[in-house]
Amino acid sequence: MPDSEMQQLWSTSHLSGGNASYVEELYELYLHDPNSIADEWRSYFQKLPQSNGFAGSDVSHSTIREHFQLLAKHQRRPVAAVGGQTSSAHEKKQVDVLRLIQAFRMRGHQGSNLDPLGLWKRDEIADLTLADYGLTDADLDTSFRTGELHIGKEEAPLREILDALKSTYCSTFGAEYMHIVDSDQRRWFQQRLESVRGKPQHSATTKRHLLERLTAAEGLEKYLGTKFPGTKRFGVEGGESLIPMLDEIIQRSGSYGTQELVLGMAHRGRLNVLVNILGKNPRELFDEFEGKKKIDLSSGDVKYHQGFSSNVMTSGGETHLALAFNPSHLEIVSPVVEGSVRARQDRRRDGSGDRVVPISIHGDAAFAGQGVVMETFQMSQTRAFKTGGTIHIIINNQVGFTTSRQDDARSTEYCTDVAKMIQAPIFHVNGDDPEAVLFVTQLAVDYRMQFKRDVVIDLVCYRRRGHNEADEPSGTQPLMYDKITKHPTTREIYAERLVNEGTLSSDEVQGQVEEYRTALDNGDHVVKSLVKEPDTSSFVDWAPYLGHTWTARHDTRTDLKTLQDLANRLNDLPDGLVIQRQVGKIVEDRRKMAAGALPLNWGFAETMAYATLLHEGHPVRITGQDVGRGTFSHRHAVLHNQKDGSTYIPLANLAENQPRLDIYDSLLSEEAVLAFEYGYATTTPNALVLWEAQFGDFANGAQVVIDQFITSGEHKWGRLCGLTMLLPHGYEGQGPEHSSARLERFLQLSAEHNIQVCVPSTPAQVYHMLRRQVIRPLRKPLIALTPKSLLRHKLAVSSLEDLADGSFQTVIPEYDSLDPKKVERVILCSGKVYYDLLEKRRKDGLEDAAIIRIEQLYPFPEDDLAEVLAPYKALKKVVWCQEEPMNQGAWYCSQHHMRRVVAQHKVKNLYLDYAGREASASPACGYPSLHAEQQEKLLQDALTA
Ligand code: AMP
């Protein structure tokens, strides 16, 4: 730093006329924590020459001292010598006071009163006492500069500074924000927290409203408890402050112009949120309790998994609320909510995230324990998945079912510590202080709106009735429940406070209780802001997709001219785009394919499926690891300029007003990313939404999403989903992993036409399959096993005419012109093994074995297979051939379909044989020679045994 700059810093410092020892103290602070000192000093220290040449190593004290002594010579004001006189004693204390302020900002939350039950034993906090800084009570009346403490005074007695710090940082909430590196954000919090000393004044109306919301929260639980004793409802009791908190989030977000809020939450408090926040009619809930509700879904779900939608009025206008359906896996709904929010933002062209806001409500044990929380946080600022910040709420009842917080539930101090990985600010708040809850809620919403980042509110509370109402919690948490039984409710505590301070009378308190109870008795809606006739103009119309089966009529053809025109536009690259040599060859080949001069390969046909869908007005979204290029380099949808690293996406440049094309390499997560895409797809029916696994077996890490959303969501909750999963699959000697997409798992999960499982084996098939997924008015998840080596296989090619005229074939008949009369054996198969069989049959000159490909394994196309089998009247044998071991692949789950078809064949007494690997514990062997041997044997078995 030039000396002139230094002079400036020196003279503008709030301790102008400071001395070398002051700077040394600052430097000590800087070494301990660079964020604990003012920005200008930090940047000064950062620019000092490093003592050993390595960045980050500290500069010796003598260097600092020399530097400042030198500088002091140039100061107009005399500088006290180091270790000097009276004024330097004060200066030293002044530095200590500043350190004390920083300590409260950093550690004050540890001294806060957060636990309503008072059971949380916390260690004595070092750093928050005067003694820790060499200060004593004798200094309390001495005035010190307040530095950047925002209490409206440049100077104040230490007593006042200390009081302000305690009131701001050690009250009934604790703020953690000093881990945020961005100084603007830290200053924002300091200003907001310190300027009101942690306790803003609330009007009597606000206080009444708070009490009214608490009365509603408590009232509903009491009502349900009396009417349906012992029935599980996962009541909010102990955490009633959740209701005023959500109410405030909705109203305040509305005042910012937010038009939609999507909430995800687990069980606790859900019924309360449905009735008291979303405005579900209590009568409907009672009917559910009484089992009266008519279920028109084949499965349905328990009441505390149900989603709901409504509109409420806010000062900013009508706001749509959507509570996501969720399974019992507590945390998995968060990324689903994010996906749904992103879809809504994309639809509204809300790039900043102002108009649609996600709210994620978590339990403390799951938040601390489940990895998907970290995955979801990691997504929060990435291009593909960001939603402008999520408001997270932890209903922290300080126990995980029966697992104690103290010893077993986690290794971190707070259940929220994982949020620090993205530098999210965290507020811990005592649930028994509704005004503190209100204050942190307002800060959280304002922060999210201003900085567009995640924020966490840790609502420290308890569960009054154990894990659920059928549970007896005192067996495992005796002390906690001894305390809870004697502990007044949050409403009682707050009502007493308001009566004592004269805000309202005991009669008015009682009046609120009775008014709520009467509303429930009458079965009235209890959300006053509920819009009875909501504006549905921005809703997606799902009607076109209802009531169809997989055989619904559709046409996936595109005329040749349009195809060529689109292909030419894709391959017409802008000037200045210098692409890598091999990529250039791929583009060149695609130009030839478009001209009909080369057969079409997989990458071309797949790209054309996207291009034609975009051309027809359907958005396309593709995420997954390495999808831009494609794990096996076949896609190259994102071109990288070799000159400057910029990217160009041909599919996004087809036409001026084309629909959205989003293609993003995802972070290396499967669970959260797949859940996100499920959320996106269930919100955007007119788009093709794809998730691609790097290798098919990577979907393992997302099994919860597959089991509990993708394959069962429609039957549990009536939520349609057109998500496509692309899972590379094929036995190519790569070992136990990276060979199998675990087809058997998807087939085992298939029932009631819940999903489609396809194994396309030609470029034209992938083209028509992807187009069918959007054009057919059916929204069912598509599980597509996609190839690896076939991406470049000389036989796996199609023609432009195949795209222009064809359709997706669920069964592909024999390709070669065998004489059906001579065919004595039919081999049924799916995927890559077809080409191995074909090549071997041709090589061996066999003419009696026809090979039929089943390209859709579920719903199984029995009629189509029967039709293809019909010409073979001399049949002696039908064989199912697969590469997978016998206990895997399609054999166990699909053979009954094939047997049924074979049994109906004209030739009687036909039997279905198996040719494939022996049953195996692992999906594939790890030795290339053994792989080759097994592969050869299964081909031989299929063709001749
Ligand atoms: P939402 O914006 O999520 O509150 O949805 C508004 C309405 O659209 C819901 O009440 C449903 O009737 C319908 N809807 C939303 N998503 C789906 C879906 N995935 N499948 C079927 N209907 C849906």
PDB file of N, CA, C and O and ligand atoms in Angstrom, residues 260-262 308-311 320-325 340 344 347 536 538-543 545-546 678-679 681-685 714 717-722 779, ligand 1:
ATOM      1  N   GLU A 260     -45.580 -16.297  -5.478  1.00  0.00           N
ATOM      2  CA  GLU A 260     -45.770 -17.707  -5.112  1.00  0.00           C
ATOM      3  C   GLU A 260     -44.765 -18.081  -4.042  1.00  0.00           C
ATOM      4  O   GLU A 260     -43.594 -17.689  -4.100  1.00  0.00           O
ATOM      5  N   LEU A 261     -45.227 -18.872  -3.086  1.00  0.00           N
ATOM      6  CA  LEU A 261     -44.329 -19.445  -2.076  1.00  0.00           C
ATOM      7  C   LEU A 261     -44.554 -20.945  -2.085  1.00  0.00           C
ATOM      8  O   LEU A 261     -45.695 -21.397  -2.017  1.00  0.00           O
ATOM      9  N   VAL A 262     -43.466 -21.681  -2.201  1.00  0.00           N
ATOM     10  CA  VAL A 262     -43.608 -23.142  -2.191  1.00  0.00           C
ATOM     11  C   VAL A 262     -42.957 -23.656  -0.917  1.00  0.00           C
ATOM     12  O   VAL A 262     -41.817 -23.311  -0.607  1.00  0.00           O
ATOM     13  N   PHE A 308     -50.982 -29.224  -0.467  1.00  0.00           N
ATOM     14  CA  PHE A 308     -52.168 -28.375  -0.553  1.00  0.00           C
ATOM     15  C   PHE A 308     -51.784 -27.082  -1.259  1.00  0.00           C
ATOM     16  O   PHE A 308     -50.637 -26.666  -1.222  1.00  0.00           O
ATOM     17  N   SER A 309     -52.777 -26.457  -1.875  1.00  0.00           N
ATOM     18  CA  SER A 309     -52.527 -25.162  -2.514  1.00  0.00           C
ATOM     19  C   SER A 309     -53.630 -24.189  -2.145  1.00  0.00           C
ATOM     20  O   SER A 309     -54.790 -24.605  -2.012  1.00  0.00           O
ATOM     21  N   SER A 310     -53.282 -22.936  -2.030  1.00  0.00           N
ATOM     22  CA  SER A 310     -54.308 -21.902  -1.817  1.00  0.00           C
ATOM     23  C   SER A 310     -53.715 -20.541  -2.180  1.00  0.00           C
ATOM     24  O   SER A 310     -52.517 -20.446  -2.453  1.00  0.00           O
ATOM     25  N   ASN A 311     -54.558 -19.541  -2.179  1.00  0.00           N
ATOM     26  CA  ASN A 311     -54.076 -18.171  -2.376  1.00  0.00           C
ATOM     27  C   ASN A 311     -54.451 -17.342  -1.161  1.00  0.00           C
ATOM     28  O   ASN A 311     -55.562 -17.467  -0.641  1.00  0.00           O
ATOM     29  N   HIS A 320     -49.783 -17.026  -4.095  1.00  0.00           N
ATOM     30  CA  HIS A 320     -50.142 -18.443  -4.164  1.00  0.00           C
ATOM     31  C   HIS A 320     -49.240 -19.233  -3.223  1.00  0.00           C
ATOM     32  O   HIS A 320     -48.023 -19.028  -3.197  1.00  0.00           O
ATOM     33  N   LEU A 321     -49.846 -20.128  -2.452  1.00  0.00           N
ATOM     34  CA  LEU A 321     -49.071 -20.974  -1.549  1.00  0.00           C
ATOM     35  C   LEU A 321     -49.210 -22.421  -2.001  1.00  0.00           C
ATOM     36  O   LEU A 321     -50.318 -22.877  -2.298  1.00  0.00           O
ATOM     37  N   ALA A 322     -48.113 -23.128  -2.053  1.00  0.00           N
ATOM     38  CA  ALA A 322     -48.182 -24.553  -2.413  1.00  0.00           C
ATOM     39  C   ALA A 322     -47.328 -25.338  -1.427  1.00  0.00           C
ATOM     40  O   ALA A 322     -46.131 -25.079  -1.295  1.00  0.00           O
ATOM     41  N   LEU A 323     -47.968 -26.242  -0.722  1.00  0.00           N
ATOM     42  CA  LEU A 323     -47.235 -27.126   0.184  1.00  0.00           C
ATOM     43  C   LEU A 323     -46.990 -28.437  -0.561  1.00  0.00           C
ATOM     44  O   LEU A 323     -47.938 -29.065  -1.042  1.00  0.00           O
ATOM     45  N   ALA A 324     -45.730 -28.819  -0.660  1.00  0.00           N
ATOM     46  CA  ALA A 324     -45.390 -30.022  -1.450  1.00  0.00           C
ATOM     47  C   ALA A 324     -45.795 -31.285  -0.703  1.00  0.00           C
ATOM     48  O   ALA A 324     -45.716 -31.345   0.516  1.00  0.00           O
ATOM     49  N   PHE A 325     -46.223 -32.279  -1.461  1.00  0.00           N
ATOM     50  CA  PHE A 325     -46.457 -33.607  -0.894  1.00  0.00           C
ATOM     51  C   PHE A 325     -45.087 -34.163  -0.535  1.00  0.00           C
ATOM     52  O   PHE A 325     -44.112 -33.884  -1.207  1.00  0.00           O
ATOM     53  N   SER A 340     -39.332 -27.307  -7.958  1.00  0.00           N
ATOM     54  CA  SER A 340     -40.640 -26.749  -8.275  1.00  0.00           C
ATOM     55  C   SER A 340     -40.561 -25.216  -8.337  1.00  0.00           C
ATOM     56  O   SER A 340     -41.142 -24.580  -9.222  1.00  0.00           O
ATOM     57  N   ARG A 344     -41.191 -22.660 -11.550  1.00  0.00           N
ATOM     58  CA  ARG A 344     -42.133 -21.535 -11.519  1.00  0.00           C
ATOM     59  C   ARG A 344     -41.412 -20.236 -11.875  1.00  0.00           C
ATOM     60  O   ARG A 344     -41.948 -19.369 -12.561  1.00  0.00           O
ATOM     61  N   ARG A 347     -40.890 -20.178 -15.534  1.00  0.00           N
ATOM     62  CA  ARG A 347     -42.151 -19.891 -16.230  1.00  0.00           C
ATOM     63  C   ARG A 347     -42.485 -18.410 -16.168  1.00  0.00           C
ATOM     64  O   ARG A 347     -42.972 -17.827 -17.126  1.00  0.00           O
ATOM     65  N   THR A 536     -56.564 -17.990 -10.760  1.00  0.00           N
ATOM     66  CA  THR A 536     -55.832 -19.188 -11.194  1.00  0.00           C
ATOM     67  C   THR A 536     -55.172 -18.982 -12.562  1.00  0.00           C
ATOM     68  O   THR A 536     -54.697 -19.938 -13.174  1.00  0.00           O
ATOM     69  N   SER A 538     -52.436 -17.873 -13.482  1.00  0.00           N
ATOM     70  CA  SER A 538     -51.031 -18.254 -13.674  1.00  0.00           C
ATOM     71  C   SER A 538     -50.794 -19.736 -13.376  1.00  0.00           C
ATOM     72  O   SER A 538     -49.661 -20.200 -13.380  1.00  0.00           O
ATOM     73  N   PHE A 539     -51.850 -20.472 -13.095  1.00  0.00           N
ATOM     74  CA  PHE A 539     -51.688 -21.906 -12.829  1.00  0.00           C
ATOM     75  C   PHE A 539     -51.393 -22.641 -14.141  1.00  0.00           C
ATOM     76  O   PHE A 539     -51.833 -22.234 -15.205  1.00  0.00           O
ATOM     77  N   VAL A 540     -50.714 -23.749 -14.013  1.00  0.00           N
ATOM     78  CA  VAL A 540     -50.505 -24.615 -15.179  1.00  0.00           C
ATOM     79  C   VAL A 540     -51.779 -25.421 -15.376  1.00  0.00           C
ATOM     80  O   VAL A 540     -52.385 -25.879 -14.406  1.00  0.00           O
ATOM     81  N   ASP A 541     -52.173 -25.610 -16.614  1.00  0.00           N
ATOM     82  CA  ASP A 541     -53.361 -26.411 -16.871  1.00  0.00           C
ATOM     83  C   ASP A 541     -52.936 -27.876 -17.053  1.00  0.00           C
ATOM     84  O   ASP A 541     -52.325 -28.243 -18.056  1.00  0.00           O
ATOM     85  N   TRP A 542     -53.279 -28.690 -16.085  1.00  0.00           N
ATOM     86  CA  TRP A 542     -52.898 -30.110 -16.153  1.00  0.00           C
ATOM     87  C   TRP A 542     -53.972 -30.947 -16.850  1.00  0.00           C
ATOM     88  O   TRP A 542     -53.752 -32.130 -17.119  1.00  0.00           O
ATOM     89  N   ALA A 543     -55.114 -30.329 -17.103  1.00  0.00           N
ATOM     90  CA  ALA A 543     -56.242 -31.098 -17.658  1.00  0.00           C
ATOM     91  C   ALA A 543     -55.872 -31.884 -18.929  1.00  0.00           C
ATOM     92  O   ALA A 543     -56.263 -33.040 -19.076  1.00  0.00           O
ATOM     93  N   TYR A 545     -53.478 -33.508 -19.672  1.00  0.00           N
ATOM     94  CA  TYR A 545     -52.653 -34.704 -19.435  1.00  0.00           C
ATOM     95  C   TYR A 545     -53.381 -35.754 -18.591  1.00  0.00           C
ATOM     96  O   TYR A 545     -52.815 -36.789 -18.272  1.00  0.00           O
ATOM     97  N   LEU A 546     -54.604 -35.441 -18.215  1.00  0.00           N
ATOM     98  CA  LEU A 546     -55.326 -36.369 -17.338  1.00  0.00           C
ATOM     99  C   LEU A 546     -56.091 -37.387 -18.169  1.00  0.00           C
ATOM    100  O   LEU A 546     -56.556 -37.094 -19.274  1.00  0.00           O
ATOM    101  N   TYR A 678     -37.226 -33.920 -10.370  1.00  0.00           N
ATOM    102  CA  TYR A 678     -38.594 -34.425 -10.156  1.00  0.00           C
ATOM    103  C   TYR A 678     -39.501 -33.225  -9.837  1.00  0.00           C
ATOM    104  O   TYR A 678     -40.600 -33.103 -10.400  1.00  0.00           O
ATOM    105  N   GLY A 679     -39.025 -32.349  -8.967  1.00  0.00           N
ATOM    106  CA  GLY A 679     -39.819 -31.160  -8.612  1.00  0.00           C
ATOM    107  C   GLY A 679     -40.074 -30.291  -9.833  1.00  0.00           C
ATOM    108  O   GLY A 679     -41.166 -29.758 -10.024  1.00  0.00           O
ATOM    109  N   ALA A 681     -40.083 -31.274 -13.022  1.00  0.00           N
ATOM    110  CA  ALA A 681     -40.964 -31.944 -13.996  1.00  0.00           C
ATOM    111  C   ALA A 681     -42.415 -31.976 -13.511  1.00  0.00           C
ATOM    112  O   ALA A 681     -43.335 -31.880 -14.329  1.00  0.00           O
ATOM    113  N   THR A 682     -42.617 -32.095 -12.203  1.00  0.00           N
ATOM    114  CA  THR A 682     -44.005 -32.137 -11.720  1.00  0.00           C
ATOM    115  C   THR A 682     -44.644 -30.753 -11.754  1.00  0.00           C
ATOM    116  O   THR A 682     -45.815 -30.599 -11.430  1.00  0.00           O
ATOM    117  N   THR A 683     -43.873 -29.751 -12.126  1.00  0.00           N
ATOM    118  CA  THR A 683     -44.407 -28.392 -12.200  1.00  0.00           C
ATOM    119  C   THR A 683     -44.485 -27.905 -13.648  1.00  0.00           C
ATOM    120  O   THR A 683     -45.096 -26.878 -13.917  1.00  0.00           O
ATOM    121  N   THR A 684     -43.836 -28.613 -14.559  1.00  0.00           N
ATOM    122  CA  THR A 684     -43.754 -28.134 -15.944  1.00  0.00           C
ATOM    123  C   THR A 684     -44.130 -29.234 -16.929  1.00  0.00           C
ATOM    124  O   THR A 684     -43.249 -29.885 -17.509  1.00  0.00           O
ATOM    125  N   PRO A 685     -45.413 -29.465 -17.139  1.00  0.00           N
ATOM    126  CA  PRO A 685     -45.782 -30.609 -17.978  1.00  0.00           C
ATOM    127  C   PRO A 685     -45.476 -30.439 -19.459  1.00  0.00           C
ATOM    128  O   PRO A 685     -45.358 -31.423 -20.187  1.00  0.00           O
ATOM    129  N   GLU A 714     -47.543 -40.479  -8.258  1.00  0.00           N
ATOM    130  CA  GLU A 714     -48.871 -40.331  -8.870  1.00  0.00           C
ATOM    131  C   GLU A 714     -49.910 -41.133  -8.087  1.00  0.00           C
ATOM    132  O   GLU A 714     -51.037 -40.686  -7.876  1.00  0.00           O
ATOM    133  N   TRP A 717     -50.248 -39.459  -4.446  1.00  0.00           N
ATOM    134  CA  TRP A 717     -50.664 -38.059  -4.324  1.00  0.00           C
ATOM    135  C   TRP A 717     -51.364 -37.490  -5.561  1.00  0.00           C
ATOM    136  O   TRP A 717     -51.701 -36.296  -5.584  1.00  0.00           O
ATOM    137  N   GLY A 718     -51.474 -38.292  -6.588  1.00  0.00           N
ATOM    138  CA  GLY A 718     -52.122 -37.781  -7.804  1.00  0.00           C
ATOM    139  C   GLY A 718     -51.278 -36.759  -8.543  1.00  0.00           C
ATOM    140  O   GLY A 718     -51.806 -35.974  -9.340  1.00  0.00           O
ATOM    141  N   ARG A 719     -49.979 -36.760  -8.298  1.00  0.00           N
ATOM    142  CA  ARG A 719     -49.114 -35.794  -8.980  1.00  0.00           C
ATOM    143  C   ARG A 719     -48.463 -36.449 -10.200  1.00  0.00           C
ATOM    144  O   ARG A 719     -47.705 -37.413 -10.071  1.00  0.00           O
ATOM    145  N   LEU A 720     -48.773 -35.929 -11.376  1.00  0.00           N
ATOM    146  CA  LEU A 720     -48.207 -36.468 -12.608  1.00  0.00           C
ATOM    147  C   LEU A 720     -46.781 -35.965 -12.775  1.00  0.00           C
ATOM    148  O   LEU A 720     -46.442 -34.868 -12.325  1.00  0.00           O
ATOM    149  N   CYS A 721     -45.998 -36.761 -13.476  1.00  0.00           N
ATOM    150  CA  CYS A 721     -44.593 -36.387 -13.650  1.00  0.00           C
ATOM    151  C   CYS A 721     -44.061 -36.970 -14.952  1.00  0.00           C
ATOM    152  O   CYS A 721     -44.122 -38.176 -15.165  1.00  0.00           O
ATOM    153  N   GLY A 722     -43.550 -36.108 -15.810  1.00  0.00           N
ATOM    154  CA  GLY A 722     -43.041 -36.590 -17.100  1.00  0.00           C
ATOM    155  C   GLY A 722     -41.527 -36.647 -17.160  1.00  0.00           C
ATOM    156  O   GLY A 722     -40.946 -36.610 -18.241  1.00  0.00           O
ATOM    157  N   ARG A 779     -48.291 -38.016 -18.919  1.00  0.00           N
ATOM    158  CA  ARG A 779     -47.118 -37.622 -18.138  1.00  0.00           C
ATOM    159  C   ARG A 779     -46.782 -38.717 -17.142  1.00  0.00           C
ATOM    160  O   ARG A 779     -47.359 -38.809 -16.069  1.00  0.00           O
TER     161      ARG A 779
HETATM  162  P1  AMP B   1     -49.609 -25.728  -7.429  1.00  0.00           P
HETATM  163  O1  AMP B   1     -49.158 -24.515  -8.156  1.00  0.00           O
HETATM  164  O2  AMP B   1     -48.525 -26.737  -7.193  1.00  0.00           O
HETATM  165  O3  AMP B   1     -50.326 -25.338  -6.185  1.00  0.00           O
HETATM  166  O4  AMP B   1     -50.663 -26.458  -8.373  1.00  0.00           O
HETATM  167  C1  AMP B   1     -51.896 -25.881  -8.690  1.00  0.00           C
HETATM  168  C2  AMP B   1     -52.832 -26.975  -9.123  1.00  0.00           C
HETATM  169  O5  AMP B   1     -52.342 -27.589 -10.301  1.00  0.00           O
HETATM  170  C3  AMP B   1     -52.938 -28.123  -8.109  1.00  0.00           C
HETATM  171  O6  AMP B   1     -53.937 -27.903  -7.177  1.00  0.00           O
HETATM  172  C4  AMP B   1     -53.271 -29.298  -8.988  1.00  0.00           C
HETATM  173  O7  AMP B   1     -54.646 -29.314  -9.271  1.00  0.00           O
HETATM  174  C5  AMP B   1     -52.552 -29.000 -10.268  1.00  0.00           C
HETATM  175  N1  AMP B   1     -51.246 -29.671 -10.321  1.00  0.00           N
HETATM  176  C6  AMP B   1     -50.061 -29.159  -9.961  1.00  0.00           C
HETATM  177  N2  AMP B   1     -49.072 -30.028 -10.165  1.00  0.00           N
HETATM  178  C7  AMP B   1     -49.646 -31.133 -10.678  1.00  0.00           C
HETATM  179  C8  AMP B   1     -49.135 -32.388 -11.102  1.00  0.00           C
HETATM  180  N3  AMP B   1     -47.827 -32.671 -11.059  1.00  0.00           N
HETATM  181  N4  AMP B   1     -50.010 -33.301 -11.556  1.00  0.00           N
HETATM  182  C9  AMP B   1     -51.320 -33.023 -11.626  1.00  0.00           C
HETATM  183  N5  AMP B   1     -51.854 -31.853 -11.251  1.00  0.00           N
HETATM  184  C10 AMP B   1     -51.032 -30.913 -10.772  1.00  0.00           C
END
